């Protein structure tokens, strides 16, 4: 059960507005705070007395105000004066009101600098009725119709928009599941538009001179019969550093004469690419699958070699969904070729510096790797091979979701940091949710696509006392606790874990429904009471091109599903794509 603003009775919803800068909050009339844990009198004047719903904050806001939203999920049918489960519920944009998502619960230190949307996701969800049942979802999550004046001073920043289902029998309720804009020109920045559906414009529908600007946004996993990602009808949106992927239906459909512009964007792996009809799309510094567009510095999207190399491409056939990871991998043709002048934001969608290299990357994410090299002698801040972290444990400690860690050949021990070497058998390399670890580098590459784990062996070893025997070794070389499938370990040798004393998983122990992805990894010489190489406690990792040899266990016991050595696929709760 969730509720809707009275302004939404005719498909007009409570307002949203946001400033463009990622770091500096502009001058404003008042700041309205939103946090489900806010206390009485819930007037929004501070984090301690925050509004508990976004609709309450919108109802009190006027031009020039900011709304700061704490992490959590917010529904358009919740708040004073709303109607629970009303499908016409939506968040209506209010001119010159600025909404920023991504604050920690309680507001952190109560400054704008506490904001980090990647760490503290703020979700605007249309799933107002039965959870997971799209049939009773809100028609639109965010809306500005012809009766609303929404200028470019209106900015929506740092939120995820999901769960809209515009399946009504007529307009506007059959258009724009995520966002519906008519004669509106907001700025939408650092925003994910995913898992929405509609008859037209699953992610966004633009109508009658709508001219929004979208910067650092992903439009992914949306579904529609016409225009899975975006539908433009006599409108002229501008997309800068946006990524459109995994949408069922055309990524962009220009239904009636429109004139959109794409700058430094990626359009790849959708049900269809861009359908212009009688419209005009201008491209600059873009990659569009199936097209080799005119315009400056565009890549040829008809060439398979120009695959952008997403970490985990979203599957359009399963849309609507919120799966996939559209960060770029080393070697992507989209690195350092964007228009750096067109985008002045300080950070990308993941909160990383927006330019890392000679020029801005294409798409919503900047490739900003962290480097690890065992014999590095530089500053040790991880910014380059010269200044790499010498210890992998320090890189993991600093990593957050969205980080890619590149590890050079060498041997790394889980008990070692820059300041300590403990020989503590409980030490382990704990995988971090959403972090990609790539081994197999020589440690001097300028072209980061050139790695070879077979030549540059990158070893994660449990032999923490470096005695060469199992005695005293770490119980688990690696652990994965409740991490998801966007967590990737690729190109490593995992060895010398000693999970004796009734421990499972000498090489890797997965717990709490962990579903990490492993590729090109070798498990050898590990030992445990059960699951010498790999043990899964109600978990299901995915393995691709991994090998297992010379691992052993004391016994096999009933209970949590566990990989054994030798592995038998019938006993493996993971997805085993290939075993070498």
Coordinates of C-alpha atoms in Angstrom, one line a residue, residues 7-552:
X7 CA -2.7 17.2 -7.7
X8 CA -2.4 13.9 -9.6
X9 CA -6.1 13.4 -10.1
X10 CA -5.7 14.4 -13.7
X11 CA -2.3 12.8 -14.2
X12 CA -0.5 15.7 -12.5
X13 CA 1.8 14.7 -9.7
X14 CA 3.7 16.2 -6.8
X15 CA 6.7 18.3 -8.0
X16 CA 10.3 17.5 -8.5
X17 CA 13.2 19.9 -9.2
X18 CA 16.9 19.8 -8.8
X19 CA 20.2 21.7 -9.3
X20 CA 22.8 20.6 -11.7
X21 CA 26.0 20.7 -9.7
X22 CA 27.1 17.4 -8.0
X23 CA 29.1 19.2 -5.3
X24 CA 28.0 22.7 -4.8
X25 CA 24.4 23.4 -3.7
X26 CA 23.1 26.7 -5.3
X27 CA 21.5 29.5 -3.4
X28 CA 17.9 28.7 -2.5
X29 CA 14.9 29.8 -0.5
X30 CA 14.6 26.8 1.8
X31 CA 15.8 23.2 2.2
X32 CA 13.2 20.5 2.7
X33 CA 14.5 17.2 4.2
X34 CA 12.9 13.8 3.5
X35 CA 13.8 10.7 5.5
X36 CA 11.5 7.8 6.5
X37 CA 13.2 8.0 10.0
X38 CA 12.3 11.7 10.5
X39 CA 10.7 12.6 13.8
X40 CA 8.0 14.9 15.1
X41 CA 6.8 17.4 14.0
X42 CA 7.9 16.1 10.6
X43 CA 8.1 19.6 9.2
X44 CA 11.1 18.9 6.9
X45 CA 13.1 21.8 8.4
X46 CA 16.0 19.4 9.5
X47 CA 17.0 15.8 9.2
X48 CA 15.8 15.2 12.7
X49 CA 12.3 16.4 11.8
X50 CA 12.3 15.4 8.2
X51 CA 9.2 14.6 6.1
X52 CA 8.8 10.9 5.8
X53 CA 7.4 11.0 2.3
X54 CA 8.5 12.9 -0.8
X55 CA 4.9 14.0 -1.6
X56 CA 4.8 15.9 1.8
X57 CA 8.0 17.7 0.9
X58 CA 6.7 18.5 -2.6
X59 CA 3.4 19.8 -1.2
X60 CA 5.3 22.3 0.9
X61 CA 7.9 23.4 -1.7
X62 CA 7.9 26.5 -3.8
X63 CA 10.2 28.0 -6.5
X64 CA 13.7 28.3 -5.3
X65 CA 13.5 25.5 -2.7
X66 CA 15.7 22.4 -2.5
X67 CA 14.5 19.0 -1.4
X68 CA 17.2 16.7 0.0
X69 CA 16.1 13.0 0.1
X70 CA 17.7 10.3 2.2
X71 CA 18.3 6.8 0.9
X72 CA 15.2 4.6 0.6
X73 CA 12.3 3.9 -1.7
X74 CA 9.5 6.4 -2.1
X75 CA 6.1 5.8 -3.7
X76 CA 3.9 8.5 -5.3
X77 CA 0.7 7.3 -3.5
X78 CA 2.1 8.0 0.0
X79 CA 1.8 11.3 1.9
X80 CA -0.8 13.6 3.3
X81 CA -3.9 14.0 1.1
X82 CA -3.1 11.1 -1.2
X83 CA -5.1 8.0 -2.1
X84 CA -3.5 4.6 -1.5
X85 CA -3.0 2.5 -4.6
X86 CA -4.3 5.2 -6.9
X87 CA -2.6 4.4 -10.3
X88 CA -2.8 8.1 -11.3
X89 CA -0.4 8.9 -8.5
X90 CA 2.9 10.4 -9.6
X91 CA 5.6 12.8 -8.6
X92 CA 4.9 16.0 -10.6
X93 CA 7.8 18.4 -11.4
X94 CA 7.5 21.8 -9.8
X95 CA 9.2 24.7 -11.6
X96 CA 12.5 25.8 -9.9
X97 CA 12.3 23.3 -7.1
X98 CA 15.4 21.3 -6.8
X99 CA 15.4 17.7 -5.6
X100 CA 18.6 15.8 -4.7
X101 CA 18.6 12.1 -3.9
X102 CA 21.5 10.2 -2.4
X103 CA 21.8 11.4 1.2
X104 CA 22.5 8.8 4.0
X105 CA 19.8 8.0 6.5
X106 CA 19.8 10.7 9.1
X107 CA 21.6 13.1 6.8
X108 CA 25.2 12.2 7.8
X109 CA 27.0 15.4 8.8
X110 CA 23.9 17.4 7.6
X111 CA 25.9 19.0 4.8
X112 CA 25.4 18.7 1.0
X113 CA 28.8 17.0 0.9
X114 CA 27.3 13.9 2.7
X115 CA 25.4 13.1 -0.5
X116 CA 26.5 10.0 -2.5
X117 CA 23.7 8.6 -4.7
X118 CA 25.8 5.5 -5.5
X119 CA 26.2 4.6 -1.9
X120 CA 22.8 5.8 -0.7
X121 CA 20.3 5.1 -3.5
X122 CA 17.1 7.0 -3.6
X123 CA 14.4 5.1 -5.5
X124 CA 11.2 6.6 -6.8
X125 CA 9.0 3.6 -7.5
X126 CA 5.7 3.1 -9.2
X127 CA 5.2 -0.3 -7.5
X128 CA 2.3 1.1 -5.4
X129 CA 0.1 -1.9 -5.1
X130 CA 1.0 -5.5 -4.6
X131 CA 4.8 -5.7 -4.5
X132 CA 6.2 -7.1 -7.7
X133 CA 2.9 -7.1 -9.5
X134 CA 3.1 -4.5 -12.3
X135 CA -0.6 -4.7 -13.2
X136 CA -1.5 -2.3 -10.4
X137 CA 1.6 0.0 -10.7
X138 CA 1.4 3.8 -11.2
X139 CA 1.0 4.9 -14.8
X140 CA 3.8 7.4 -14.4
X141 CA 6.5 7.7 -11.7
X142 CA 7.5 11.3 -12.7
X143 CA 5.3 13.7 -14.7
X144 CA 5.0 17.3 -15.9
X145 CA 2.0 17.9 -18.2
X146 CA 1.0 20.9 -20.3
X147 CA -0.5 22.6 -17.2
X148 CA 2.8 22.8 -15.4
X149 CA 5.5 25.3 -16.2
X150 CA 8.8 23.4 -16.0
X151 CA 11.8 25.4 -17.1
X152 CA 15.5 24.3 -17.3
X153 CA 15.9 25.6 -13.8
X154 CA 14.0 22.4 -12.7
X155 CA 16.5 19.6 -12.1
X156 CA 16.1 16.0 -11.0
X157 CA 19.4 14.7 -9.7
X158 CA 20.6 11.4 -8.2
X159 CA 17.5 9.2 -8.2
X160 CA 16.4 5.9 -9.7
X161 CA 13.0 5.9 -11.4
X162 CA 11.5 2.5 -11.7
X163 CA 8.2 0.5 -11.7
X164 CA 6.0 2.7 -13.8
X165 CA 3.4 0.9 -16.0
X166 CA 1.6 3.1 -18.5
X167 CA -0.8 0.5 -19.8
X168 CA -4.1 2.5 -19.6
X169 CA -6.4 2.5 -22.5
X170 CA -5.8 6.1 -23.6
X171 CA -3.3 9.0 -23.4
X172 CA -1.6 10.0 -21.2
X173 CA -2.0 6.9 -19.1
X174 CA -0.5 4.7 -21.9
X175 CA 2.6 6.7 -22.4
X176 CA 5.8 7.3 -20.3
X177 CA 6.0 4.7 -17.6
X178 CA 9.0 6.2 -16.0
X179 CA 8.7 9.8 -17.0
X180 CA 6.0 11.7 -18.9
X181 CA 6.9 15.3 -20.0
X182 CA 4.7 17.6 -22.0
X183 CA 5.9 21.1 -22.8
X184 CA 8.5 20.7 -20.1
X185 CA 12.3 21.3 -20.1
X186 CA 13.8 20.0 -16.8
X187 CA 17.4 19.0 -16.3
X188 CA 17.7 15.3 -15.4
X189 CA 21.1 14.5 -14.0
X190 CA 22.8 11.3 -12.7
X191 CA 19.6 9.4 -12.8
X192 CA 18.7 5.8 -13.6
X193 CA 15.5 5.1 -15.5
X194 CA 15.0 1.4 -15.5
X195 CA 12.4 -1.3 -15.2
X196 CA 9.4 0.8 -16.5
X197 CA 6.9 -0.2 -19.2
X198 CA 4.3 1.5 -21.4
X199 CA 2.5 1.2 -24.7
X200 CA 4.7 4.1 -25.9
X201 CA 7.9 5.4 -24.3
X202 CA 8.6 2.8 -21.6
X203 CA 11.3 4.8 -20.0
X204 CA 10.4 8.4 -21.1
X205 CA 7.7 10.0 -23.3
X206 CA 8.2 13.5 -24.6
X207 CA 5.2 15.4 -26.1
X208 CA 4.6 18.9 -27.6
X209 CA 7.9 20.8 -27.4
X210 CA 9.3 19.0 -24.4
X211 CA 13.0 19.8 -24.4
X212 CA 14.6 18.3 -21.4
X213 CA 18.4 17.9 -21.0
X214 CA 19.6 14.5 -19.7
X215 CA 23.1 14.2 -18.4
X216 CA 24.9 11.1 -17.0
X217 CA 21.7 9.0 -17.2
X218 CA 21.1 5.4 -18.0
X219 CA 17.8 4.4 -19.7
X220 CA 17.8 0.6 -19.4
X221 CA 15.6 -2.4 -19.0
X222 CA 12.4 -0.5 -20.1
X223 CA 9.8 -2.1 -22.3
X224 CA 7.2 -0.7 -24.7
X225 CA 5.4 -1.7 -27.9
X226 CA 6.6 1.6 -29.4
X227 CA 9.9 3.1 -28.0
X228 CA 11.2 1.0 -25.2
X229 CA 13.6 3.6 -24.0
X230 CA 12.4 7.0 -25.2
X231 CA 9.6 8.2 -27.5
X232 CA 9.7 11.7 -28.9
X233 CA 6.6 13.4 -30.2
X234 CA 7.2 16.9 -31.6
X235 CA 9.9 17.4 -29.0
X236 CA 13.6 18.1 -28.9
X237 CA 15.4 16.5 -25.9
X238 CA 19.2 16.7 -25.6
X239 CA 21.1 13.7 -24.2
X240 CA 24.7 14.2 -23.0
X241 CA 26.7 11.2 -21.7
X242 CA 23.7 8.9 -21.5
X243 CA 23.7 5.2 -22.0
X244 CA 20.7 3.4 -23.5
X245 CA 20.9 -0.4 -23.4
X246 CA 18.7 -3.4 -22.6
X247 CA 15.4 -1.7 -23.6
X248 CA 12.7 -3.9 -25.3
X249 CA 11.6 -2.0 -28.3
X250 CA 13.5 0.8 -30.0
X251 CA 16.0 2.6 -27.7
X252 CA 14.7 5.9 -29.2
X253 CA 11.6 6.3 -31.3
X254 CA 10.8 9.6 -32.9
X255 CA 7.1 9.2 -33.5
X256 CA 6.3 12.6 -35.0
X257 CA 8.7 15.3 -36.2
X258 CA 11.3 15.9 -33.5
X259 CA 14.8 17.2 -33.4
X260 CA 16.8 15.5 -30.7
X261 CA 20.6 15.7 -30.1
X262 CA 22.9 13.1 -28.7
X263 CA 26.4 14.0 -27.4
X264 CA 28.9 11.5 -26.0
X265 CA 26.1 8.8 -25.8
X266 CA 26.1 5.0 -26.2
X267 CA 23.0 3.3 -27.7
X268 CA 23.7 -0.4 -27.8
X269 CA 22.0 -3.8 -27.3
X270 CA 18.4 -2.7 -27.4
X271 CA 15.5 -4.4 -29.1
X272 CA 16.1 -1.8 -31.9
X273 CA 18.3 1.2 -32.2
X274 CA 17.1 4.7 -33.2
X275 CA 14.0 5.0 -35.4
X276 CA 13.9 8.6 -36.7
X277 CA 10.8 8.4 -39.0
X278 CA 10.5 11.9 -40.4
X279 CA 12.6 13.4 -37.5
X280 CA 16.1 14.6 -37.3
X281 CA 18.7 13.3 -34.8
X282 CA 22.1 14.9 -34.6
X283 CA 25.0 12.9 -33.2
X284 CA 28.4 14.1 -31.8
X285 CA 31.0 11.7 -30.3
X286 CA 28.5 8.9 -30.1
X287 CA 28.3 5.1 -30.5
X288 CA 24.9 3.9 -31.9
X289 CA 24.5 0.2 -32.7
X290 CA 23.7 -0.4 -36.4
X291 CA 24.5 3.2 -37.4
X292 CA 27.5 5.0 -38.8
X293 CA 26.0 8.5 -38.2
X294 CA 27.2 11.7 -39.8
X295 CA 28.6 14.2 -37.4
X296 CA 31.9 14.8 -35.5
X297 CA 33.8 12.0 -34.0
X298 CA 31.1 9.3 -34.0
X299 CA 32.1 5.6 -33.9
X300 CA 30.8 3.2 -36.6
X301 CA 28.1 1.2 -34.8
X302 CA 27.9 -1.2 -37.7
X303 CA 31.2 -2.7 -36.7
X304 CA 31.0 -5.5 -34.1
X305 CA 34.5 -4.5 -33.0
X306 CA 33.0 -1.3 -31.5
X307 CA 31.1 -3.2 -28.9
X308 CA 31.3 -0.8 -25.9
X309 CA 32.3 -3.7 -23.5
X310 CA 29.8 -3.2 -20.7
X311 CA 30.7 -5.1 -17.5
X312 CA 27.3 -7.0 -17.7
X313 CA 25.1 -6.1 -20.7
X314 CA 21.4 -5.9 -20.0
X315 CA 19.2 -8.3 -21.9
X316 CA 16.4 -6.5 -23.7
X317 CA 14.4 -9.8 -24.0
X318 CA 13.9 -9.8 -20.2
X319 CA 12.7 -6.2 -19.9
X320 CA 11.3 -4.7 -17.9
X321 CA 14.1 -5.3 -15.4
X322 CA 16.8 -3.5 -13.4
X323 CA 19.6 -5.9 -14.2
X324 CA 22.9 -5.3 -16.0
X325 CA 25.9 -3.2 -15.3
X326 CA 26.7 -0.6 -17.9
X327 CA 30.1 0.4 -16.7
X328 CA 32.9 0.1 -19.2
X329 CA 35.6 -2.5 -19.1
X330 CA 39.3 -1.9 -20.1
X331 CA 39.7 -1.8 -23.9
X332 CA 36.3 -0.3 -24.5
X333 CA 36.3 1.9 -27.7
X334 CA 34.3 4.4 -25.7
X335 CA 37.2 5.5 -23.5
X336 CA 38.6 9.1 -23.8
X337 CA 36.7 10.0 -27.0
X338 CA 33.8 12.1 -25.7
X339 CA 33.1 15.8 -25.9
X340 CA 34.6 17.1 -22.6
X341 CA 33.2 20.6 -23.2
X342 CA 29.6 19.5 -23.4
X343 CA 29.5 18.0 -19.9
X344 CA 30.5 20.1 -17.0
X345 CA 29.4 17.8 -14.1
X346 CA 32.1 16.9 -11.6
X347 CA 31.2 13.2 -11.3
X348 CA 29.7 10.4 -13.3
X349 CA 26.6 8.3 -12.4
X350 CA 28.7 6.2 -10.0
X351 CA 30.2 9.2 -8.3
X352 CA 33.6 8.9 -9.9
X353 CA 35.5 11.9 -11.4
X354 CA 33.8 12.7 -14.7
X355 CA 37.0 12.9 -16.6
X356 CA 39.7 10.3 -16.0
X357 CA 42.2 10.3 -18.8
X358 CA 42.7 12.6 -21.8
X359 CA 39.0 13.2 -22.5
X360 CA 35.6 12.3 -21.2
X361 CA 34.3 8.7 -21.9
X362 CA 31.1 8.0 -23.7
X363 CA 28.1 7.1 -21.7
X364 CA 27.0 7.6 -18.1
X365 CA 30.1 6.0 -16.5
X366 CA 33.7 7.1 -16.6
X367 CA 36.2 4.3 -16.5
X368 CA 38.2 5.1 -13.4
X369 CA 40.2 2.0 -12.4
X370 CA 42.1 1.4 -9.2
X371 CA 45.5 -0.2 -9.7
X372 CA 47.2 -2.8 -7.5
X373 CA 50.8 -3.9 -8.0
X374 CA 52.8 -5.9 -5.4
X375 CA 56.1 -4.1 -5.9
X376 CA 54.8 -0.6 -6.5
X377 CA 56.9 2.1 -4.9
X378 CA 54.9 5.2 -5.7
X379 CA 52.4 7.1 -3.6
X380 CA 50.3 3.9 -3.1
X381 CA 47.0 5.7 -3.7
X382 CA 46.0 3.3 -6.5
X383 CA 45.8 6.0 -9.2
X384 CA 48.2 4.4 -11.7
X385 CA 50.6 1.5 -12.0
X386 CA 53.4 3.6 -10.6
X387 CA 51.3 4.7 -7.7
X388 CA 49.4 1.5 -7.3
X389 CA 48.3 0.0 -4.0
X390 CA 51.0 -2.6 -3.1
X391 CA 48.4 -4.6 -1.1
X392 CA 45.1 -5.8 -2.5
X393 CA 43.5 -5.7 0.9
X394 CA 43.9 -1.9 1.0
X395 CA 42.3 -1.5 -2.4
X396 CA 39.3 -3.6 -1.3
X397 CA 39.0 -1.5 1.8
X398 CA 38.7 1.6 -0.2
X399 CA 36.4 0.2 -2.9
X400 CA 32.7 0.9 -3.2
X401 CA 30.1 -0.4 -5.6
X402 CA 31.1 0.6 -9.2
X403 CA 34.9 0.3 -8.6
X404 CA 37.1 -1.6 -11.0
X405 CA 40.3 -2.9 -9.5
X406 CA 43.1 -3.9 -11.9
X407 CA 45.7 -6.3 -10.3
X408 CA 49.2 -6.9 -11.6
X409 CA 51.0 -10.3 -11.5
X410 CA 52.2 -11.3 -8.1
X411 CA 51.1 -13.0 -4.9
X412 CA 48.7 -11.3 -2.5
X413 CA 47.9 -12.4 1.0
X414 CA 44.7 -11.6 2.9
X415 CA 46.4 -10.7 6.2
X416 CA 48.6 -8.0 4.6
X417 CA 47.9 -4.3 4.5
X418 CA 50.2 -1.3 4.0
X419 CA 50.6 -1.1 7.8
X420 CA 50.2 -4.7 9.1
X421 CA 51.1 -8.3 8.5
X422 CA 49.2 -10.3 11.1
X423 CA 49.3 -14.0 10.2
X424 CA 45.7 -14.0 11.4
X425 CA 44.0 -17.1 10.1
X426 CA 40.6 -15.4 10.0
X427 CA 41.9 -12.9 7.4
X428 CA 40.2 -13.1 4.0
X429 CA 39.7 -11.2 0.8
X430 CA 36.1 -10.2 1.2
X431 CA 34.5 -9.4 -2.1
X432 CA 32.7 -6.1 -2.2
X433 CA 29.3 -5.9 -3.8
X434 CA 29.4 -4.4 -7.3
X435 CA 33.2 -4.3 -7.5
X436 CA 35.0 -5.8 -10.5
X437 CA 38.5 -7.3 -9.9
X438 CA 40.6 -8.1 -12.9
X439 CA 43.9 -10.0 -12.6
X440 CA 46.4 -10.9 -15.3
X441 CA 48.2 -7.6 -15.9
X442 CA 52.0 -7.2 -16.2
X443 CA 51.7 -3.9 -14.4
X444 CA 53.0 -1.5 -17.0
X445 CA 50.2 -1.5 -19.6
X446 CA 49.0 1.7 -21.1
X447 CA 46.4 -0.3 -23.1
X448 CA 44.4 -1.8 -20.3
X449 CA 42.7 -4.3 -22.6
X450 CA 46.0 -6.2 -22.8
X451 CA 45.9 -8.6 -19.9
X452 CA 46.8 -12.3 -19.9
X453 CA 46.2 -14.3 -16.7
X454 CA 48.0 -17.3 -18.3
X455 CA 51.2 -15.3 -18.6
X456 CA 50.9 -12.8 -15.7
X457 CA 49.7 -15.1 -13.0
X458 CA 47.9 -13.2 -10.2
X459 CA 47.8 -15.3 -7.1
X460 CA 45.6 -14.9 -4.1
X461 CA 47.2 -17.1 -1.5
X462 CA 46.1 -18.3 2.0
X463 CA 49.7 -19.1 2.9
X464 CA 49.8 -16.1 5.2
X465 CA 52.9 -17.3 7.2
X466 CA 54.5 -18.2 3.9
X467 CA 55.8 -21.5 5.1
X468 CA 54.8 -23.5 2.1
X469 CA 52.6 -25.8 4.2
X470 CA 48.9 -25.6 5.0
X471 CA 49.5 -25.3 8.7
X472 CA 48.6 -21.8 9.9
X473 CA 47.0 -20.8 6.6
X474 CA 43.9 -18.6 6.2
X475 CA 40.7 -20.4 6.7
X476 CA 39.2 -18.8 3.5
X477 CA 41.3 -17.1 0.8
X478 CA 38.1 -15.4 -0.4
X479 CA 34.7 -14.8 1.1
X480 CA 31.5 -13.5 -0.6
X481 CA 28.8 -12.4 1.8
X482 CA 25.5 -11.3 0.2
X483 CA 27.1 -9.9 -2.9
X484 CA 25.3 -9.8 -6.2
X485 CA 26.1 -10.9 -9.7
X486 CA 27.7 -7.6 -10.6
X487 CA 30.5 -8.5 -8.3
X488 CA 33.2 -10.0 -10.7
X489 CA 36.4 -11.9 -10.0
X490 CA 38.3 -12.5 -13.3
X491 CA 41.8 -13.8 -14.0
X492 CA 43.1 -15.1 -10.6
X493 CA 44.6 -18.2 -9.1
X494 CA 43.1 -19.0 -5.7
X495 CA 45.3 -21.3 -3.6
X496 CA 46.4 -22.5 -0.2
X497 CA 43.3 -21.9 1.8
X498 CA 43.0 -24.2 4.8
X499 CA 39.4 -24.4 6.0
X500 CA 40.0 -27.0 8.7
X501 CA 38.5 -26.9 12.1
X502 CA 35.0 -27.5 10.6
X503 CA 35.3 -24.6 8.2
X504 CA 33.8 -24.7 4.6
X505 CA 35.4 -23.3 1.5
X506 CA 39.2 -23.1 1.8
X507 CA 39.4 -21.2 -1.5
X508 CA 36.1 -19.3 -1.5
X509 CA 33.1 -19.4 0.9
X510 CA 29.9 -17.8 -0.3
X511 CA 27.2 -17.0 2.3
X512 CA 23.9 -15.2 2.6
X513 CA 22.6 -15.8 -0.9
X514 CA 25.8 -14.5 -2.5
X515 CA 25.7 -14.6 -6.4
X516 CA 29.1 -13.3 -7.5
X517 CA 30.4 -13.9 -11.0
X518 CA 33.8 -15.7 -11.4
X519 CA 35.6 -16.1 -14.7
X520 CA 39.0 -17.4 -15.8
X521 CA 39.9 -18.4 -12.3
X522 CA 41.9 -21.4 -11.1
X523 CA 41.3 -23.0 -7.7
X524 CA 44.2 -25.3 -6.7
X525 CA 45.8 -26.6 -3.5
X526 CA 42.9 -25.6 -1.2
X527 CA 41.7 -27.7 1.8
X528 CA 38.6 -27.6 4.0
X529 CA 36.4 -29.7 6.2
X530 CA 33.9 -29.4 3.3
X531 CA 34.2 -27.8 -0.1
X532 CA 38.0 -27.5 -0.4
X533 CA 37.9 -25.1 -3.3
X534 CA 34.5 -23.6 -3.0
X535 CA 31.6 -23.8 -0.6
X536 CA 28.2 -22.2 -1.1
X537 CA 26.0 -21.7 1.9
X538 CA 22.6 -21.0 0.2
X539 CA 24.4 -19.1 -2.5
X540 CA 24.7 -19.4 -6.3
X541 CA 27.8 -18.0 -7.9
X542 CA 28.2 -18.1 -11.6
X543 CA 31.4 -19.6 -13.0
X544 CA 32.8 -19.2 -16.5
X545 CA 36.0 -20.8 -17.8
X546 CA 37.2 -21.8 -14.3
X547 CA 39.3 -24.8 -13.3
X548 CA 39.7 -26.9 -10.2
X549 CA 42.6 -29.1 -9.4
X550 CA 44.4 -30.5 -6.3
X551 CA 41.8 -29.4 -3.8
X552 CA 40.7 -31.7 -1.0

